[in-house]
Short mmCIF file of C-alpha atoms in Angstrom, two decimals:
data_model
loop_
_atom_site.label_atom_id
_atom_site.label_comp_id
_atom_site.label_asym_id
_atom_site.label_seq_id
_atom_site.Cartn_x
_atom_site.Cartn_y
_atom_site.Cartn_z
CA MET A 13 178.02 -47.70 15.39
CA ALA A 14 178.41 -50.67 13.02
CA ALA A 15 175.44 -49.66 10.88
CA GLU A 16 176.73 -46.09 10.60
CA SER A 17 180.22 -47.30 9.64
CA VAL A 18 178.82 -49.57 6.96
CA ALA A 19 176.75 -46.73 5.52
CA GLN A 20 179.85 -44.60 5.29
CA TRP A 21 181.84 -47.37 3.58
CA VAL A 22 179.17 -48.56 1.17
CA ASN A 23 179.16 -45.00 -0.12
CA PRO A 24 182.30 -43.38 1.32
CA LEU A 25 181.75 -40.29 -0.84
CA ARG A 26 179.74 -38.52 1.84
CA ASP A 27 179.53 -34.96 3.05
CA GLU A 28 179.95 -34.62 6.83
CA GLN A 29 176.71 -32.65 7.14
CA ASP A 30 174.57 -34.66 4.73
CA LYS A 31 175.66 -38.26 4.32
CA ARG A 32 173.42 -38.70 1.29
CA VAL A 33 175.46 -36.27 -0.81
CA PRO A 34 178.28 -37.93 -2.77
CA HIS A 35 181.64 -36.27 -3.18
CA ILE A 36 182.70 -35.03 -6.60
CA ALA A 37 186.15 -35.90 -7.89
CA GLY A 38 188.61 -33.03 -7.70
CA PRO A 39 190.51 -31.58 -10.68
CA CYS A 40 192.10 -34.44 -12.64
CA SER A 41 192.46 -36.35 -15.88
CA LEU A 42 192.18 -40.02 -16.81
CA VAL A 43 194.69 -41.37 -19.33
CA ILE A 44 193.69 -44.67 -20.97
CA PHE A 45 196.33 -46.91 -22.56
CA GLY A 46 194.71 -49.54 -24.79
CA VAL A 47 191.95 -47.14 -25.65
CA THR A 48 191.04 -49.03 -28.85
CA GLY A 49 190.20 -52.25 -26.99
CA ASP A 50 186.80 -53.68 -26.06
CA LEU A 51 187.17 -52.86 -22.38
CA ALA A 52 187.72 -49.17 -23.07
CA ARG A 53 184.90 -49.01 -25.61
CA LYS A 54 182.29 -51.03 -23.72
CA LYS A 55 183.09 -50.17 -20.10
CA LEU A 56 185.56 -47.36 -19.45
CA MET A 57 184.34 -44.64 -21.80
CA PRO A 58 180.66 -45.23 -20.97
CA ALA A 59 181.52 -45.19 -17.24
CA VAL A 60 183.23 -41.80 -17.61
CA TYR A 61 180.13 -40.43 -19.35
CA ASP A 62 177.79 -41.89 -16.72
CA LEU A 63 179.84 -40.28 -13.94
CA ALA A 64 179.69 -36.93 -15.75
CA SER A 65 175.95 -37.38 -16.30
CA ARG A 66 175.49 -37.91 -12.55
CA GLY A 67 177.50 -34.76 -11.81
CA LEU A 68 180.39 -36.63 -10.16
CA LEU A 69 183.23 -35.32 -12.33
CA PRO A 70 184.72 -31.83 -12.03
CA PRO A 71 183.97 -29.25 -14.73
CA GLY A 72 187.57 -29.33 -15.95
CA PHE A 73 187.91 -33.12 -16.13
CA ALA A 74 189.99 -34.40 -19.07
CA LEU A 75 189.99 -37.76 -20.86
CA VAL A 76 193.16 -38.70 -22.76
CA GLY A 77 193.56 -41.65 -25.11
CA PHE A 78 196.92 -43.19 -26.08
CA ALA A 79 197.15 -45.59 -29.05
CA ARG A 80 198.85 -46.25 -32.37
CA ARG A 81 195.98 -44.89 -34.47
CA ASP A 82 196.51 -41.80 -36.60
CA TRP A 83 193.73 -39.81 -34.94
CA ALA A 84 193.29 -36.13 -34.24
CA HIS A 85 191.65 -35.06 -30.98
CA GLU A 86 188.34 -34.70 -32.81
CA ASP A 87 188.55 -38.23 -34.24
CA PHE A 88 189.08 -39.69 -30.79
CA ALA A 89 186.20 -37.65 -29.40
CA GLU A 90 183.92 -39.12 -32.06
CA ILE A 91 185.03 -42.65 -31.13
CA VAL A 92 184.23 -41.93 -27.49
CA LYS A 93 180.85 -40.47 -28.44
CA GLU A 94 179.89 -43.59 -30.41
CA ALA A 95 180.92 -45.86 -27.51
CA VAL A 96 178.94 -43.74 -25.06
CA LYS A 97 175.79 -43.76 -27.18
CA GLU A 98 175.98 -47.53 -27.58
CA HIS A 99 176.97 -48.63 -24.07
CA SER A 100 176.28 -45.93 -21.46
CA ARG A 101 173.81 -46.65 -18.67
CA THR A 102 172.36 -43.13 -18.47
CA LYS A 103 170.53 -41.25 -21.19
CA PHE A 104 172.73 -39.43 -23.72
CA ARG A 105 172.50 -35.66 -23.29
CA ASP A 106 174.25 -33.18 -25.56
CA GLU A 107 175.17 -30.78 -22.76
CA VAL A 108 176.94 -33.55 -20.81
CA TRP A 109 178.76 -34.77 -23.86
CA GLU A 110 179.94 -31.29 -24.81
CA ARG A 111 181.62 -30.88 -21.41
CA ILE A 112 183.45 -34.18 -21.88
CA ALA A 113 184.39 -33.42 -25.49
CA GLU A 114 186.03 -30.14 -24.49
CA GLY A 115 188.53 -32.04 -22.36
CA THR A 116 189.12 -34.99 -24.70
CA ARG A 117 192.62 -35.39 -26.11
CA PHE A 118 194.48 -38.06 -28.06
CA VAL A 119 198.20 -38.91 -28.22
CA LYS A 120 199.48 -41.12 -31.02
CA GLY A 121 202.29 -43.53 -30.23
CA THR A 122 203.51 -46.99 -29.39
CA PHE A 123 204.46 -48.18 -25.94
CA ASP A 124 208.18 -48.21 -26.79
CA ASP A 125 208.14 -44.72 -28.34
CA ALA A 126 209.82 -42.34 -25.89
CA GLU A 127 208.86 -39.31 -27.99
CA ALA A 128 205.19 -40.28 -27.72
CA PHE A 129 205.44 -40.20 -23.92
CA THR A 130 207.12 -36.81 -24.17
CA ARG A 131 204.10 -35.65 -26.19
CA LEU A 132 201.80 -37.18 -23.57
CA ALA A 133 203.61 -35.28 -20.83
CA GLN A 134 203.21 -32.03 -22.79
CA THR A 135 199.52 -32.78 -23.41
CA LEU A 136 198.91 -33.25 -19.69
CA LYS A 137 200.85 -30.06 -18.89
CA ASP A 138 198.67 -28.18 -21.38
CA LEU A 139 195.55 -29.65 -19.77
CA ASP A 140 196.77 -28.48 -16.37
CA GLU A 141 196.79 -24.94 -17.75
CA GLU A 142 193.73 -25.11 -20.02
CA ARG A 143 191.40 -27.29 -17.95
CA GLY A 144 192.78 -26.80 -14.47
CA THR A 145 193.53 -30.49 -13.90
CA GLY A 146 196.07 -29.48 -11.28
CA GLY A 147 198.77 -32.02 -12.11
CA ASN A 148 196.49 -34.85 -10.96
CA HIS A 149 196.52 -37.73 -13.43
CA ALA A 150 195.43 -41.39 -13.33
CA PHE A 151 196.91 -43.84 -15.84
CA TYR A 152 194.64 -46.75 -16.75
CA LEU A 153 196.65 -49.68 -18.18
CA SER A 154 193.96 -51.44 -20.21
CA ILE A 155 196.69 -53.46 -21.91
CA PRO A 156 198.08 -57.03 -21.84
CA PRO A 157 200.29 -57.73 -18.80
CA GLY A 158 203.25 -58.31 -21.12
CA ALA A 159 203.17 -54.62 -22.01
CA PHE A 160 203.32 -53.43 -18.39
CA PRO A 161 207.14 -53.27 -18.10
CA VAL A 162 207.67 -51.03 -21.10
CA VAL A 163 204.77 -48.68 -20.27
CA LEU A 164 205.84 -48.37 -16.64
CA GLU A 165 209.41 -47.68 -17.74
CA GLN A 166 208.24 -44.96 -20.13
CA LEU A 167 206.04 -43.37 -17.47
CA SER A 168 209.03 -43.30 -15.15
CA LYS A 169 211.55 -41.97 -17.67
CA SER A 170 209.20 -39.24 -18.90
CA GLY A 171 208.54 -38.04 -15.35
CA LEU A 172 204.84 -38.76 -15.68
CA ALA A 173 204.86 -40.99 -12.59
CA ASP A 174 206.41 -38.29 -10.39
CA PRO A 175 203.99 -35.66 -9.07
CA GLU A 176 204.95 -32.30 -7.69
CA PRO A 177 203.97 -31.46 -4.10
CA ASP A 178 200.16 -31.25 -3.71
CA GLU A 179 199.67 -33.27 -6.92
CA TRP A 180 198.97 -36.97 -7.36
CA ARG A 181 199.64 -39.68 -9.91
CA ARG A 182 197.89 -43.08 -9.81
CA VAL A 183 198.00 -46.22 -11.90
CA VAL A 184 195.14 -48.61 -12.57
CA ILE A 185 195.89 -52.24 -13.46
CA GLU A 186 193.49 -54.83 -14.87
CA LYS A 187 193.76 -58.53 -14.05
CA PRO A 188 195.39 -60.99 -14.42
CA PHE A 189 197.80 -60.03 -11.64
CA GLY A 190 200.42 -62.59 -12.69
CA HIS A 191 199.88 -66.30 -13.47
CA ASP A 192 201.26 -67.75 -10.22
CA LEU A 193 202.76 -66.55 -6.95
CA ALA A 194 206.26 -66.02 -8.33
CA SER A 195 205.08 -63.93 -11.30
CA ALA A 196 202.68 -61.94 -9.06
CA LYS A 197 205.56 -60.99 -6.77
CA GLU A 198 207.64 -60.00 -9.78
CA LEU A 199 204.79 -57.88 -11.18
CA ASN A 200 204.14 -56.19 -7.83
CA ALA A 201 207.82 -55.32 -7.48
CA LEU A 202 207.85 -53.94 -11.02
CA VAL A 203 204.80 -51.73 -10.42
CA ASN A 204 205.94 -50.53 -7.00
CA LYS A 205 209.32 -49.55 -8.40
CA VAL A 206 207.49 -46.80 -10.32
CA PHE A 207 204.32 -46.21 -8.27
CA PRO A 208 204.14 -46.48 -4.46
CA GLU A 209 201.62 -49.09 -3.31
CA HIS A 210 199.11 -46.51 -2.05
CA THR A 211 198.87 -45.12 -5.61
CA VAL A 212 198.28 -48.54 -7.26
CA PHE A 213 194.67 -49.55 -7.97
CA ARG A 214 194.17 -53.15 -9.09
CA ILE A 215 190.76 -53.45 -10.71
CA ASP A 216 188.56 -56.38 -9.75
CA HIS A 217 185.29 -55.25 -11.28
CA TYR A 218 183.27 -57.66 -9.14
CA LEU A 219 184.17 -55.60 -6.08
CA GLY A 220 182.42 -52.61 -7.66
CA LYS A 221 179.08 -54.39 -7.82
CA GLU A 222 176.42 -53.20 -5.39
CA THR A 223 175.59 -56.71 -4.23
CA VAL A 224 179.21 -57.45 -3.31
CA GLN A 225 179.36 -54.29 -1.20
CA ASN A 226 175.98 -55.25 0.27
CA ILE A 227 177.59 -58.35 1.84
CA LEU A 228 179.11 -56.01 4.42
CA ALA A 229 175.84 -54.20 5.04
CA LEU A 230 173.98 -57.51 5.31
CA ARG A 231 176.46 -58.89 7.84
CA PHE A 232 177.43 -55.90 9.94
CA ALA A 233 174.37 -53.62 9.90
CA ASN A 234 171.96 -56.38 10.98
CA GLN A 235 171.90 -58.25 14.27
CA LEU A 236 169.76 -60.88 12.54
CA PHE A 237 172.65 -62.69 10.82
CA ASP A 238 175.78 -62.35 12.95
CA PRO A 239 174.87 -64.92 15.66
CA ILE A 240 174.45 -67.69 13.07
CA TRP A 241 177.30 -66.69 10.72
CA ASN A 242 179.73 -69.32 12.02
CA ALA A 243 180.62 -73.00 12.18
CA HIS A 244 178.03 -73.73 14.87
CA TYR A 245 175.22 -73.15 12.38
CA VAL A 246 176.72 -73.07 8.85
CA ASP A 247 177.16 -76.43 7.13
CA HIS A 248 179.05 -75.15 4.09
CA VAL A 249 179.37 -72.22 1.68
CA GLN A 250 179.12 -72.38 -2.13
CA ILE A 251 180.47 -69.53 -4.25
CA THR A 252 179.59 -69.86 -7.92
CA MET A 253 180.36 -67.87 -11.05
CA ALA A 254 178.77 -69.61 -14.02
CA GLU A 255 178.58 -68.38 -17.59
CA ASP A 256 176.52 -69.80 -20.43
CA ILE A 257 178.77 -68.42 -23.17
CA GLY A 258 181.74 -70.14 -24.79
CA LEU A 259 185.19 -68.87 -25.70
CA GLY A 260 184.94 -68.34 -29.42
CA GLY A 261 187.25 -65.47 -30.39
CA ARG A 262 188.99 -65.31 -27.00
CA ALA A 263 191.72 -67.88 -27.54
CA GLY A 264 194.45 -65.22 -27.56
CA TYR A 265 193.65 -64.27 -23.97
CA TYR A 266 192.22 -67.46 -22.46
CA ASP A 267 194.22 -70.37 -23.88
CA GLY A 268 196.83 -71.37 -21.33
CA ILE A 269 195.23 -69.31 -18.57
CA GLY A 270 192.06 -71.24 -17.79
CA ALA A 271 189.11 -70.81 -15.48
CA ALA A 272 190.97 -71.03 -12.16
CA ARG A 273 193.46 -68.27 -12.95
CA ASP A 274 190.84 -66.17 -14.72
CA VAL A 275 188.18 -66.21 -12.00
CA ILE A 276 188.98 -68.14 -8.81
CA GLN A 277 192.28 -66.39 -8.00
CA ASN A 278 190.64 -62.96 -8.01
CA HIS A 279 186.84 -62.75 -8.11
CA LEU A 280 185.90 -65.82 -6.08
CA LEU A 281 188.60 -65.55 -3.43
CA GLN A 282 187.65 -61.91 -2.91
CA LEU A 283 184.01 -62.97 -2.47
CA LEU A 284 185.18 -65.58 0.05
CA ALA A 285 187.10 -62.90 1.95
CA PHE A 286 184.03 -60.65 2.18
CA THR A 287 181.90 -63.59 3.30
CA ALA A 288 184.30 -64.92 5.96
CA MET A 289 186.01 -61.78 7.31
CA GLU A 290 185.57 -60.48 10.85
CA GLU A 291 183.99 -57.11 11.49
CA PRO A 292 186.60 -54.38 10.96
CA ILE A 293 187.16 -51.66 13.55
CA ASN A 294 185.79 -49.22 10.99
CA PHE A 295 185.46 -49.11 7.23
CA GLU A 296 188.59 -47.19 6.44
CA PRO A 297 190.40 -48.90 3.53
CA SER A 298 193.33 -50.05 5.67
CA GLU A 299 191.04 -51.72 8.24
CA LEU A 300 188.95 -53.45 5.59
CA GLN A 301 192.06 -54.71 3.79
CA ALA A 302 193.54 -55.95 7.06
CA GLU A 303 190.51 -58.15 7.74
CA LYS A 304 190.55 -59.59 4.21
CA ILE A 305 194.25 -60.37 4.55
CA LYS A 306 193.56 -62.23 7.82
CA VAL A 307 190.99 -64.42 6.06
CA LEU A 308 193.21 -65.18 3.07
CA SER A 309 196.15 -65.90 5.39
CA SER A 310 193.99 -68.51 7.16
CA THR A 311 192.62 -70.16 4.01
CA ARG A 312 193.98 -73.42 2.59
CA LEU A 313 193.04 -76.12 0.12
CA ILE A 314 191.52 -79.26 1.63
CA GLU A 315 193.31 -82.46 0.55
CA PRO A 316 193.53 -84.95 -1.13
CA LEU A 317 193.32 -82.74 -4.22
CA ASP A 318 192.21 -85.68 -6.41
CA ASP A 319 188.97 -85.71 -4.42
CA THR A 320 188.56 -82.07 -3.37
CA THR A 321 189.18 -80.31 -6.70
CA ALA A 322 187.78 -80.73 -10.18
CA ARG A 323 188.43 -79.28 -13.60
CA GLY A 324 186.78 -79.71 -16.94
CA GLN A 325 186.61 -78.57 -20.54
CA TYR A 326 183.33 -78.05 -22.35
CA GLY A 327 182.53 -80.33 -25.24
CA PRO A 328 179.76 -80.12 -27.86
CA GLY A 329 176.20 -79.76 -26.64
CA TRP A 330 173.23 -77.44 -26.53
CA GLN A 331 172.94 -73.92 -25.17
CA GLY A 332 169.21 -73.56 -24.89
CA SER A 333 167.88 -74.65 -28.27
CA VAL A 334 171.12 -73.89 -30.14
CA PRO A 335 173.76 -76.57 -30.83
CA VAL A 336 177.27 -75.44 -29.88
CA VAL A 337 180.76 -76.82 -30.45
CA GLY A 338 183.29 -77.85 -27.83
CA LEU A 339 186.35 -75.84 -26.85
CA LEU A 340 188.67 -77.82 -29.11
CA GLU A 341 186.57 -76.81 -32.12
CA GLU A 342 186.56 -73.13 -31.17
CA GLU A 343 188.64 -70.85 -33.39
CA GLY A 344 192.19 -70.36 -32.13
CA PHE A 345 192.33 -73.29 -29.70
CA ALA A 346 194.72 -76.17 -30.35
CA LYS A 347 193.15 -79.61 -30.80
CA ASP A 348 195.12 -80.86 -27.81
CA SER A 349 194.56 -77.81 -25.58
CA LYS A 350 194.64 -78.62 -21.87
CA THR A 351 193.06 -75.31 -20.86
CA GLU A 352 190.25 -75.86 -18.37
CA THR A 353 186.95 -74.03 -18.81
CA TYR A 354 185.60 -75.33 -15.49
CA ALA A 355 187.35 -75.34 -12.13
CA ALA A 356 186.18 -76.16 -8.62
CA ILE A 357 188.14 -76.26 -5.37
CA THR A 358 187.42 -76.98 -1.70
CA LEU A 359 188.81 -74.60 0.89
CA GLU A 360 188.81 -74.30 4.65
CA VAL A 361 189.27 -71.09 6.64
CA ASP A 362 191.27 -72.03 9.75
CA THR A 363 189.73 -69.61 12.21
CA ARG A 364 187.52 -70.16 15.24
CA ARG A 365 184.50 -68.83 13.36
CA TRP A 366 184.87 -71.14 10.37
CA ALA A 367 186.83 -74.22 11.50
CA GLY A 368 185.40 -77.32 9.83
CA VAL A 369 183.19 -75.45 7.33
CA PRO A 370 184.11 -76.24 3.70
CA PHE A 371 183.99 -73.41 1.18
CA TYR A 372 183.27 -74.72 -2.33
CA LEU A 373 184.33 -72.40 -5.16
CA ARG A 374 183.42 -73.14 -8.78
CA THR A 375 183.43 -71.35 -12.10
CA GLY A 376 182.83 -72.44 -15.66
CA LYS A 377 181.91 -71.61 -19.24
CA ARG A 378 179.00 -73.09 -21.20
CA LEU A 379 177.13 -74.03 -18.03
CA GLY A 380 173.39 -74.19 -17.47
CA ARG A 381 172.89 -70.46 -17.08
CA ARG A 382 174.69 -67.21 -16.28
CA VAL A 383 174.75 -66.63 -12.55
CA THR A 384 177.07 -65.46 -9.79
CA GLU A 385 176.02 -66.13 -6.21
CA ILE A 386 177.18 -66.83 -2.67
CA ALA A 387 175.10 -69.51 -0.91
CA VAL A 388 175.53 -69.88 2.85
CA VAL A 389 173.93 -73.27 3.57
CA PHE A 390 172.96 -74.02 7.17
CA LYS A 391 172.98 -77.23 9.14
CA ARG A 392 169.74 -79.11 9.59
CA ALA A 393 167.83 -78.63 12.83
CA PRO A 394 169.17 -81.08 15.45
CA HIS A 395 165.66 -82.33 16.15
CA LEU A 396 162.48 -82.25 14.02
CA PRO A 397 159.27 -83.08 15.92
CA PHE A 398 157.58 -84.19 12.70
CA GLU A 399 156.90 -87.47 11.02
CA LYS A 400 159.44 -88.17 8.27
CA THR A 401 156.74 -87.93 5.60
CA MET A 402 155.89 -84.40 6.77
CA THR A 403 159.38 -83.05 5.98
CA GLU A 404 160.57 -85.26 3.14
CA GLU A 405 160.60 -82.24 0.77
CA LEU A 406 162.40 -79.99 3.26
CA GLY A 407 165.97 -79.05 2.41
CA GLN A 408 168.56 -77.02 4.29
CA ASN A 409 168.06 -73.37 5.16
CA ALA A 410 170.16 -71.03 3.07
CA ILE A 411 170.97 -67.37 2.55
CA VAL A 412 171.82 -66.74 -1.10
CA ILE A 413 173.43 -63.46 -2.15
CA ARG A 414 172.80 -63.03 -5.88
CA VAL A 415 175.62 -60.98 -7.40
CA GLN A 416 174.32 -61.20 -10.98
CA PRO A 417 172.25 -61.06 -13.05
CA ASP A 418 169.16 -60.65 -10.79
CA GLU A 419 170.87 -58.78 -7.95
CA GLY A 420 169.45 -59.41 -4.51
CA VAL A 421 169.24 -61.77 -1.54
CA THR A 422 167.12 -64.90 -1.09
CA MET A 423 166.42 -66.67 2.19
CA ARG A 424 165.28 -70.30 1.95
CA PHE A 425 163.42 -71.82 4.89
CA GLY A 426 160.71 -74.35 5.66
CA SER A 427 157.02 -73.47 5.76
CA LYS A 428 153.81 -75.39 6.21
CA VAL A 429 151.91 -76.17 3.02
CA PRO A 430 148.30 -74.87 3.23
CA GLY A 431 145.82 -77.65 4.00
CA SER A 432 144.53 -79.85 6.77
CA SER A 433 147.69 -81.97 7.05
CA MET A 434 151.11 -80.98 8.39
CA GLU A 435 153.49 -80.90 5.42
CA VAL A 436 156.64 -78.74 5.42
CA ARG A 437 158.56 -77.72 2.32
CA ASP A 438 161.03 -75.07 1.23
CA VAL A 439 159.92 -71.54 0.39
CA ASN A 440 161.93 -68.44 -0.55
CA MET A 441 161.84 -64.94 0.87
CA ASP A 442 163.30 -62.64 -1.75
CA PHE A 443 164.85 -59.17 -1.80
CA SER A 444 165.53 -57.72 -5.24
CA TYR A 445 167.46 -54.53 -5.90
CA GLY A 446 165.32 -53.80 -8.95
CA GLN A 447 162.09 -53.92 -6.93
CA ALA A 448 163.27 -52.37 -3.66
CA PHE A 449 164.99 -49.28 -5.06
CA THR A 450 163.83 -46.92 -7.77
CA GLU A 451 167.37 -45.87 -8.74
CA SER A 452 169.26 -48.36 -10.87
CA SER A 453 172.61 -49.58 -9.56
CA PRO A 454 175.68 -47.91 -11.08
CA GLU A 455 177.89 -50.07 -13.24
CA ALA A 456 180.88 -51.48 -11.36
CA TYR A 457 183.34 -49.44 -13.43
CA GLU A 458 181.55 -46.22 -12.51
CA ARG A 459 182.15 -46.83 -8.82
CA LEU A 460 185.72 -48.03 -9.32
CA ILE A 461 186.84 -45.21 -11.63
CA LEU A 462 185.35 -42.64 -9.28
CA ASP A 463 187.16 -44.25 -6.33
CA VAL A 464 190.44 -44.06 -8.29
CA LEU A 465 189.94 -40.35 -8.95
CA LEU A 466 189.01 -39.77 -5.30
CA GLY A 467 191.89 -41.91 -4.01
CA VAL A 468 189.61 -44.30 -2.09
CA PRO A 469 191.24 -47.78 -2.24
CA SER A 470 188.65 -49.80 -0.28
CA LEU A 471 187.56 -51.89 -3.27
CA PHE A 472 191.01 -52.62 -4.70
CA PRO A 473 193.17 -55.63 -3.69
CA VAL A 474 196.61 -54.77 -2.33
CA ASN A 475 199.88 -56.67 -2.87
CA ALA A 476 199.34 -59.01 0.06
CA GLU A 477 195.84 -60.04 -1.09
CA VAL A 478 197.06 -60.84 -4.59
CA GLU A 479 200.01 -62.88 -3.36
CA LEU A 480 197.99 -64.75 -0.72
CA SER A 481 195.38 -65.66 -3.35
CA TRP A 482 198.08 -67.22 -5.52
CA ARG A 483 199.50 -69.04 -2.50
CA ILE A 484 196.09 -70.63 -1.97
CA LEU A 485 195.55 -71.59 -5.62
CA ASP A 486 199.05 -72.60 -6.75
CA PRO A 487 198.97 -76.14 -5.25
CA ALA A 488 195.81 -76.95 -7.23
CA LEU A 489 197.34 -75.56 -10.44
CA ASP A 490 200.50 -77.62 -9.90
CA HIS A 491 198.45 -80.74 -9.17
CA TRP A 492 196.37 -80.33 -12.32
CA ALA A 493 199.47 -79.71 -14.44
CA GLU A 494 200.72 -83.17 -13.44
CA HIS A 495 197.48 -84.99 -14.22
CA GLY A 496 196.88 -84.62 -17.95
CA LYS A 497 193.83 -83.17 -19.66
CA PRO A 498 190.72 -81.82 -17.95
CA GLU A 499 187.55 -83.94 -18.02
CA GLU A 500 185.10 -83.14 -20.81
CA TYR A 501 181.57 -82.05 -19.92
CA GLU A 502 178.60 -81.42 -22.18
CA SER A 503 177.82 -77.79 -22.97
CA GLY A 504 174.64 -76.61 -21.26
CA THR A 505 175.14 -78.86 -18.21
CA TRP A 506 176.60 -77.92 -14.83
CA GLY A 507 180.13 -79.23 -15.29
CA PRO A 508 182.07 -82.49 -15.15
CA ALA A 509 181.02 -85.53 -13.12
CA SER A 510 184.14 -85.16 -10.95
CA ALA A 511 182.73 -81.89 -9.59
CA ASP A 512 179.58 -83.68 -8.40
CA ARG A 513 181.68 -86.41 -6.79
CA MET A 514 183.67 -83.71 -5.02
CA LEU A 515 180.61 -82.84 -2.91
CA GLU A 516 178.97 -86.28 -2.85
CA ARG A 517 181.95 -87.67 -0.90
CA THR A 518 180.70 -85.65 2.11
CA GLY A 519 176.98 -86.12 1.48
CA ARG A 520 176.46 -82.70 -0.11
CA GLU A 521 175.45 -81.52 -3.57
CA TRP A 522 175.86 -78.43 -5.72
CA ARG A 523 173.03 -75.96 -5.96
CA ARG A 524 171.35 -75.73 -9.37
CA PRO A 525 170.61 -71.99 -9.55
#
């Protein structure tokens, strides 16, 4: 039963007769606000093409761009074509592109221009007649959060947010979902005033990755792991998102936000929820969300925060063989910026399964390498019938779920070294997506956009998840705000010394992926 449920959730787009056949989105259009930005060019437009290439979009699908540019429909189509050729995952084919181009439209206007939204409404009405989109339209707000109020107001006033019977309207929102609990509540209220919660899709692109979804298959489709997935056997859990790049050119977005708000509040806490949640009754979206909410409701920061959290800011150093500058020398950042580029926190999940098990979450820029992983580290065996010299190179068993870049799962355990003497050391058993499956994994935005068009909200955080995540993180943010500048760490290393001390106080250490 559990294995079957997981299979249905991991790909919920299944036909009842043949569960290998994915569903195709019904008649609809996707309207992108902020269509001139990097996200639209590098991710959204290529994802639309890749879905069409895989036959997952309806013949009459329409793509509508909204921006200030003075473009005709044909100009916008050419922009989309260039983005697709440069960034799409699947091979460019003329016949696929021609189907997309036929339904591509552009509306010129600014967010505060009511007439532009009237033109958008007329464009969508025309597409309903010409392309058969059926009054079903998704609005993707690929725009700064500060622009949300005016766009939502215009969608409401123009009637675009109000479907007729048997039609649907949905809105897609990119992070950040606020900058603290109070602002998140305000944003949620603002969005829900125009769009009911079941029509709101908050994008966390990490949840669209195959390896994140595979956490549920790993845990609930296999009897192998469940008996040891608890405080009796697990010593601690490390969840890491490390990047080796700096922040040059991103000051406008990142300065004042920092690593904790940018990554921990959404990506890492969602990964924690998937790792720690109980088995849902089934994999319907409401059941899955309910279990994640239970985990987040039970999660708290471990104190004292001086010892159990760390933050840093990268200084000059080396990235590989290339010398790099520190954050304060990056273009756009003030010389006295207190924005952290590294953040680490210690959490505990107060449930019977996890009581006493620390969860260490960390993220940073300009670290040793680019990697995202979940490491479940197990307690040492209570008794080893070996001489100490036989096991001096033996570490703790671990299951490591590699989210990126080399997607897969590694199991670390002890094995005898070949030879006449008894010597035990760590070895790895490795599963790699690239080697195990011939089909390449879809990009996260492919899966997420398709789920929006299908109305499948399993992979999208709801109001309660967003607000609970801020409730968990806010005390650390407040604590850091009272304690001056973050600690500097050398670029190319694994973060500030305070982060190492954070684990050393309990006799543990960070993994070096």
